[in-house]
Short mmCIF file of C-alpha atoms in Angstrom, two decimals:
data_model
loop_
_atom_site.label_atom_id
_atom_site.label_comp_id
_atom_site.label_asym_id
_atom_site.label_seq_id
_atom_site.Cartn_x
_atom_site.Cartn_y
_atom_site.Cartn_z
CA MET W 123 79.39 -4.18 166.57
CA PRO W 124 82.17 -1.53 166.77
CA GLU W 125 81.61 1.62 168.76
CA LYS W 126 80.82 4.78 166.81
CA GLU W 127 83.37 7.52 167.19
CA CYS W 128 81.91 10.97 167.74
CA ILE W 129 83.62 14.17 166.78
CA SER W 130 83.18 17.31 168.81
CA ARG W 131 81.15 20.21 167.49
CA LYS W 132 84.28 22.41 167.49
CA LYS W 133 86.24 19.92 165.32
CA PHE W 134 83.25 19.54 162.99
CA ILE W 135 83.04 23.32 162.44
CA ARG W 136 86.81 23.57 161.84
CA LEU W 137 86.69 20.71 159.34
CA GLY W 138 83.77 22.34 157.50
CA ALA W 139 85.60 25.68 157.36
CA ALA W 140 88.76 24.03 155.99
CA VAL W 141 86.83 22.18 153.29
CA GLY W 142 84.94 25.37 152.37
CA LEU W 143 88.14 27.43 152.09
CA GLY W 144 89.76 24.75 149.97
CA ALA W 145 86.78 24.69 147.61
CA ALA W 146 86.78 28.50 147.38
CA ALA W 147 90.48 28.54 146.46
CA VAL W 148 90.05 26.34 143.37
CA PRO W 149 88.62 29.08 141.09
CA LEU W 150 91.28 31.55 142.25
CA VAL W 151 94.13 29.18 141.48
CA SER W 152 92.76 28.28 138.06
CA ALA W 153 92.16 31.97 137.21
CA CYS W 154 95.76 32.85 137.95
CA GLY W 155 97.11 29.69 136.36
CA GLY W 156 95.52 30.55 133.02
CA GLY W 157 93.73 28.20 130.77
CA GLY W 158 96.64 26.62 129.02
CA GLY W 159 98.18 29.37 126.97
CA SER W 160 97.29 31.12 123.81
CA ALA W 161 93.85 31.25 122.32
CA GLY W 162 93.75 29.07 119.24
CA SER W 163 96.99 27.24 120.01
CA GLY W 164 97.31 23.88 121.66
CA GLU W 165 100.44 24.37 123.72
CA PRO W 166 101.26 27.28 126.02
CA PRO W 167 104.57 29.07 125.46
CA LYS W 168 107.56 27.97 127.49
CA ALA W 169 109.91 30.26 129.37
CA SER W 170 112.51 29.50 126.65
CA ASP W 171 110.16 31.07 124.03
CA VAL W 172 110.17 34.51 125.68
CA VAL W 173 111.13 37.59 123.71
CA GLU W 174 114.52 38.56 125.11
CA GLY W 175 117.71 40.16 123.96
CA GLY W 176 118.26 42.20 120.85
CA PRO W 177 119.81 45.63 120.55
CA LYS W 178 119.19 48.60 122.84
CA VAL W 179 117.28 51.07 120.71
CA GLY W 180 116.87 54.75 121.52
CA LYS W 181 114.47 57.27 120.03
CA ASP W 182 114.96 57.77 116.26
CA GLN W 183 117.29 54.74 116.08
CA THR W 184 116.87 51.74 113.79
CA ILE W 185 115.44 48.60 115.38
CA GLU W 186 116.12 46.39 112.34
CA LYS W 187 116.00 46.36 108.55
CA GLU W 188 112.62 45.44 107.04
CA SER W 189 114.19 42.61 105.03
CA GLU W 190 115.56 40.95 108.19
CA VAL W 191 112.18 40.39 109.87
CA LYS W 192 110.06 37.87 107.95
CA PRO W 193 106.25 38.21 107.91
CA GLY W 194 104.74 36.28 110.81
CA SER W 195 107.83 36.66 112.99
CA ALA W 196 109.07 38.85 115.81
CA PHE W 197 112.32 40.61 116.65
CA PRO W 198 113.33 41.41 120.26
CA PHE W 199 114.88 44.71 121.31
CA THR W 200 115.32 46.75 124.46
CA ASN W 201 113.85 50.21 124.76
CA ALA W 202 116.96 52.24 125.68
CA ASP W 203 114.88 54.94 127.40
CA THR W 204 112.95 52.63 129.75
CA GLY W 205 115.22 49.57 129.85
CA GLN W 206 112.15 47.41 129.12
CA GLN W 207 112.22 44.42 126.83
CA SER W 208 110.21 45.14 123.68
CA VAL W 209 109.19 43.28 120.56
CA LEU W 210 108.85 44.23 116.90
CA VAL W 211 106.27 42.09 115.09
CA HIS W 212 106.02 41.74 111.31
CA LEU W 213 102.37 40.90 110.82
CA GLU W 214 101.23 38.51 108.09
CA ASP W 215 99.62 41.44 106.21
CA GLY W 216 103.06 43.10 105.88
CA GLU W 217 102.60 45.79 108.56
CA PHE W 218 105.06 46.28 111.42
CA VAL W 219 104.02 46.93 115.04
CA ALA W 220 106.01 47.12 118.27
CA TYR W 221 105.01 46.66 121.89
CA SER W 222 106.47 46.37 125.34
CA ALA W 223 107.17 42.67 125.95
CA VAL W 224 106.27 43.05 129.64
CA CYS W 225 102.93 41.42 130.50
CA THR W 226 100.44 43.83 132.04
CA HIS W 227 99.34 41.19 134.56
CA GLN W 228 102.45 40.58 136.66
CA ALA W 229 105.36 41.83 134.52
CA CYS W 230 106.58 38.52 133.08
CA THR W 231 108.23 38.72 129.66
CA VAL W 232 105.91 37.52 126.90
CA ALA W 233 106.70 35.07 124.11
CA TYR W 234 105.82 35.32 120.42
CA LYS W 235 104.02 32.15 119.37
CA ASP W 236 101.58 31.35 116.57
CA GLY W 237 101.14 35.02 115.64
CA GLN W 238 100.32 36.05 119.20
CA LEU W 239 102.15 37.44 122.20
CA ALA W 240 101.61 35.09 125.13
CA CYS W 241 102.71 35.14 128.74
CA PRO W 242 104.28 31.85 129.87
CA CYS W 243 103.72 32.71 133.54
CA HIS W 244 99.92 32.92 133.78
CA GLY W 245 98.56 32.35 130.27
CA SER W 246 97.59 35.86 129.16
CA VAL W 247 97.44 36.21 125.35
CA PHE W 248 97.64 39.43 123.32
CA ASP W 249 96.83 40.06 119.64
CA PRO W 250 99.58 42.15 118.01
CA ALA W 251 97.42 42.75 114.92
CA SER W 252 94.81 44.66 116.94
CA GLY W 253 96.75 46.88 119.30
CA ALA W 254 97.93 44.01 121.54
CA THR W 255 94.40 43.63 122.92
CA VAL W 256 93.88 40.90 125.50
CA LEU W 257 92.54 37.67 123.98
CA ASN W 258 92.90 35.60 127.14
CA GLY W 259 93.41 36.82 130.74
CA PRO W 260 94.20 37.18 133.56
CA ALA W 261 95.72 40.39 132.11
CA ASN W 262 93.02 42.98 131.53
CA ARG W 263 95.05 45.69 129.74
CA PRO W 264 96.78 45.51 126.35
CA LEU W 265 100.55 45.66 126.04
CA PRO W 266 101.79 49.25 125.69
CA GLU W 267 102.62 50.22 122.12
CA VAL W 268 106.14 51.29 121.17
CA PRO W 269 105.79 53.88 118.38
CA ILE W 270 107.69 53.04 115.19
CA ARG W 271 107.94 54.19 111.58
CA VAL W 272 109.23 52.47 108.47
CA GLU W 273 111.58 54.55 106.35
CA GLY W 274 114.22 53.71 103.80
CA GLY W 275 113.87 49.97 104.39
CA GLU W 276 114.43 50.30 108.13
CA ILE W 277 112.09 50.14 111.13
CA VAL W 278 112.81 53.10 113.40
CA ARG W 279 111.70 53.64 116.99
CA VAL W 280 109.92 56.98 117.27
#
């Protein structure tokens, strides 16, 4: 019969601590990794879906013509005052809204997908139809609104 190998008390305690720390890290990693993207959509957005580019738009300047942004779509622009990427969304009900496209979790640029604004970095999802409220974390604050008005067939940043 083979000899039993004993492990010292010190090694046993270290091994237990390592296993415990590893188990404790699992919820933290999954919380930051998100739950697979937008609520109600099967596939998370990709980095290539992010809202980037578009014109630099200052206060009282036109973002885009109403007719150029179809319902259920988004148009990227840069806020000339802050330099931040922003997004104009034409909601399905015909209304226009605009928000900063910078995620309130860790400042990644969000993507517009399936009628929602979603962060491809950690899975936060925002609802543009209700003030960009958080539908799925880890973000816990809505995207900041960019004030706009519609006049003469154009969407103007206020």
